[in-house]
Amino acid sequence: MSDANVRIPEEAKDRLAAIAAAEGLSLRAYLARLAETLLTPAERAERADKALAALKEWSGYAPTAAEQRELDSELDRRLARVEQG
């Protein structure tokens, strides 16, 4: 296993270290676990395609690209309301 130096703001490092410590991990172990669990954009797209195929197979529903954009916009609006409090 090779080491890498990553330059990030001190506040970000401290926050990540605190999160790691709360989970009983070193910062190094936490970042390694994070890298293993996060999806790349290509992996997310692949999962989305599989989910849409499963939805169509299960329910027959196959949203158009326009419907998907509308649904994404609605989700963004709802999330924004939640974040605003």
Coordinates of N, CA and C in Angstrom, one line a residue:
M1 N 0.9 -1.2 0.0 CA 0.0 0.0 0.0 C 0.9 1.2 0.0
S2 N 0.6 2.1 -0.9 CA 1.4 3.4 -1.0 C 0.7 4.5 -0.2
D3 N 1.5 5.4 0.3 CA 1.0 6.6 0.9 C 0.8 7.7 -0.1
A4 N -0.1 8.7 0.2 CA -0.2 9.8 -0.6 C -0.4 11.0 0.3
N5 N 0.1 12.1 -0.1 CA -0.1 13.4 0.6 C -1.2 14.2 -0.1
V6 N -2.2 14.6 0.7 CA -3.3 15.4 0.2 C -3.3 16.7 0.9
R7 N -3.4 17.8 0.2 CA -3.4 19.1 0.8 C -4.9 19.6 0.9
I8 N -5.4 19.7 2.1 CA -6.7 20.2 2.3 C -6.7 21.3 3.4
P9 N -7.7 22.1 3.5 CA -7.6 23.1 4.6 C -7.6 22.4 5.9
E10 N -6.9 23.1 6.9 CA -6.8 22.5 8.2 C -8.1 22.2 8.9
E11 N -9.1 23.1 8.6 CA -10.5 22.9 9.2 C -11.1 21.6 8.7
A12 N -10.9 21.3 7.4 CA -11.4 20.1 6.8 C -10.7 18.9 7.4
K13 N -9.4 18.9 7.5 CA -8.7 17.8 8.1 C -9.2 17.6 9.6
D14 N -9.3 18.6 10.3 CA -9.8 18.5 11.7 C -11.2 17.9 11.8
R15 N -12.0 18.3 10.9 CA -13.4 17.8 10.9 C -13.4 16.3 10.5
L16 N -12.6 15.9 9.5 CA -12.6 14.5 9.1 C -11.9 13.7 10.2
A17 N -10.9 14.2 10.9 CA -10.3 13.5 12.0 C -11.3 13.3 13.1
A18 N -12.1 14.3 13.4 CA -13.1 14.2 14.5 C -14.2 13.1 14.1
I19 N -14.6 13.1 12.9 CA -15.6 12.1 12.4 C -15.0 10.7 12.5
A20 N -13.7 10.6 12.1 CA -13.1 9.3 12.2 C -12.9 8.8 13.6
A21 N -12.5 9.7 14.5 CA -12.4 9.4 15.9 C -13.7 8.9 16.5
A22 N -14.8 9.6 16.1 CA -16.1 9.3 16.7 C -16.5 7.9 16.2
E23 N -15.9 7.4 15.1 CA -16.2 6.0 14.6 C -15.2 5.0 15.0
G24 N -14.2 5.5 15.9 CA -13.2 4.6 16.4 C -12.1 4.3 15.3
L25 N -11.9 5.2 14.4 CA -11.0 5.0 13.3 C -9.9 6.1 13.3
S26 N -8.8 5.8 12.7 CA -7.8 6.8 12.5 C -8.3 7.5 11.2
L27 N -7.7 8.7 11.0 CA -8.1 9.5 9.8 C -7.7 8.7 8.6
R28 N -6.6 8.0 8.6 CA -6.2 7.2 7.4 C -7.2 6.1 7.2
A29 N -7.6 5.3 8.2 CA -8.5 4.3 8.0 C -9.9 4.8 7.6
Y30 N -10.3 5.9 8.1 CA -11.6 6.5 7.7 C -11.6 6.9 6.2
L31 N -10.5 7.5 5.8 CA -10.4 7.9 4.4 C -10.3 6.7 3.5
A32 N -9.7 5.7 3.9 CA -9.6 4.4 3.1 C -11.0 3.8 3.0
R33 N -11.7 3.8 4.1 CA -13.1 3.3 4.0 C -14.0 4.1 3.2
L34 N -13.9 5.4 3.3 CA -14.6 6.3 2.5 C -14.4 6.1 1.0
A35 N -13.2 6.0 0.6 CA -12.8 5.7 -0.8 C -13.4 4.4 -1.3
E36 N -13.5 3.4 -0.4 CA -14.1 2.1 -0.8 C -15.6 2.2 -1.0
T37 N -16.2 3.1 -0.3 CA -17.7 3.1 -0.2 C -18.4 4.1 -1.1
L38 N -17.6 5.2 -1.5 CA -18.2 6.2 -2.4 C -18.2 5.7 -3.8
L39 N -19.3 6.1 -4.6 CA -19.4 5.6 -6.0 C -18.8 6.7 -6.9
T40 N -18.2 6.2 -8.0 CA -17.8 7.2 -9.0 C -19.0 7.6 -9.8
P41 N -18.9 8.7 -10.6 CA -20.0 9.1 -11.4 C -20.5 7.9 -12.3
A42 N -19.5 7.2 -12.9 CA -19.9 6.1 -13.8 C -20.6 5.0 -13.0
E43 N -20.2 4.7 -11.8 CA -20.9 3.7 -11.0 C -22.3 4.1 -10.6
R44 N -22.4 5.4 -10.2 CA -23.8 6.0 -9.9 C -24.7 5.8 -11.1
A45 N -24.2 6.2 -12.3 CA -25.0 6.1 -13.5 C -25.4 4.7 -13.8
E46 N -24.5 3.7 -13.6 CA -24.8 2.3 -13.8 C -25.9 1.8 -12.9
R47 N -25.8 2.3 -11.6 CA -26.8 1.9 -10.6 C -28.2 2.5 -11.0
A48 N -28.1 3.7 -11.4 CA -29.4 4.4 -11.8 C -30.0 3.7 -13.0
D49 N -29.2 3.3 -14.0 CA -29.8 2.5 -15.1 C -30.4 1.2 -14.6
K50 N -29.7 0.5 -13.7 CA -30.2 -0.8 -13.2 C -31.5 -0.5 -12.4
A51 N -31.6 0.6 -11.7 CA -32.8 0.9 -10.9 C -34.0 1.2 -11.8
L52 N -33.7 1.9 -12.9 CA -34.8 2.2 -13.9 C -35.2 0.9 -14.5
A53 N -34.3 0.0 -14.9 CA -34.7 -1.2 -15.5 C -35.5 -2.1 -14.5
A54 N -35.2 -2.1 -13.3 CA -35.9 -2.8 -12.3 C -37.3 -2.2 -12.1
L55 N -37.4 -0.9 -12.1 CA -38.7 -0.2 -11.9 C -39.6 -0.6 -13.1
K56 N -39.0 -0.6 -14.3 CA -39.8 -0.9 -15.5 C -40.3 -2.3 -15.4
E57 N -39.4 -3.2 -15.0 CA -39.8 -4.7 -15.0 C -40.8 -4.9 -13.9
W58 N -40.7 -4.2 -12.7 CA -41.6 -4.5 -11.6 C -42.9 -3.9 -11.8
S59 N -42.9 -2.6 -12.4 CA -44.2 -1.9 -12.4 C -44.7 -1.5 -13.8
G60 N -43.8 -1.7 -14.8 CA -44.1 -1.2 -16.1 C -43.9 0.2 -16.4
Y61 N -43.5 1.0 -15.3 CA -43.3 2.4 -15.4 C -41.9 2.7 -16.0
A62 N -41.8 3.4 -17.1 CA -40.6 3.8 -17.7 C -40.6 5.3 -18.0
P63 N -40.2 6.2 -17.0 CA -40.3 7.6 -17.2 C -39.4 8.1 -18.4
T64 N -39.9 9.0 -19.1 CA -39.2 9.7 -20.2 C -38.1 10.5 -19.6
A65 N -37.2 11.0 -20.4 CA -36.1 11.9 -20.0 C -36.7 13.1 -19.4
A66 N -37.7 13.7 -20.0 CA -38.4 14.9 -19.5 C -39.0 14.6 -18.1
E67 N -39.7 13.5 -18.0 CA -40.3 13.1 -16.7 C -39.2 13.0 -15.6
Q68 N -38.1 12.4 -16.0 CA -37.0 12.2 -15.0 C -36.5 13.6 -14.6
R69 N -36.3 14.5 -15.5 CA -35.8 15.9 -15.2 C -36.8 16.6 -14.3
E70 N -38.1 16.4 -14.6 CA -39.2 17.0 -13.7 C -39.1 16.4 -12.3
L71 N -39.0 15.1 -12.2 CA -38.9 14.5 -10.9 C -37.7 14.9 -10.2
D72 N -36.6 15.0 -10.9 CA -35.3 15.5 -10.2 C -35.5 16.9 -9.7
S73 N -36.1 17.7 -10.5 CA -36.4 19.1 -10.0 C -37.3 19.2 -8.8
E74 N -38.3 18.3 -8.8 CA -39.2 18.3 -7.6 C -38.4 17.8 -6.4
L75 N -37.6 16.8 -6.5 CA -36.8 16.3 -5.4 C -35.8 17.4 -4.9
D76 N -35.2 18.1 -5.9 CA -34.3 19.3 -5.5 C -35.1 20.3 -4.7
R77 N -36.3 20.6 -5.2 CA -37.1 21.6 -4.4 C -37.5 21.2 -3.0
R78 N -37.8 19.9 -2.9 CA -38.2 19.4 -1.6 C -37.0 19.4 -0.6
L79 N -35.8 19.0 -1.2 CA -34.6 19.0 -0.3 C -34.2 20.4 0.1
A80 N -34.4 21.3 -0.8 CA -34.1 22.7 -0.5 C -35.0 23.2 0.6
R81 N -36.3 22.9 0.6 CA -37.2 23.3 1.7 C -36.7 22.7 3.0
V82 N -36.3 21.4 3.0 CA -35.9 20.8 4.3 C -34.6 21.5 4.8
E83 N -33.7 21.8 3.9 CA -32.5 22.4 4.3 C -32.7 23.8 4.9
Q84 N -33.7 24.5 4.4 CA -34.1 25.9 4.8 C -34.7 25.8 6.2
G85 N -35.2 24.7 6.6 CA -35.6 24.6 8.0 C -37.1 24.6 8.2

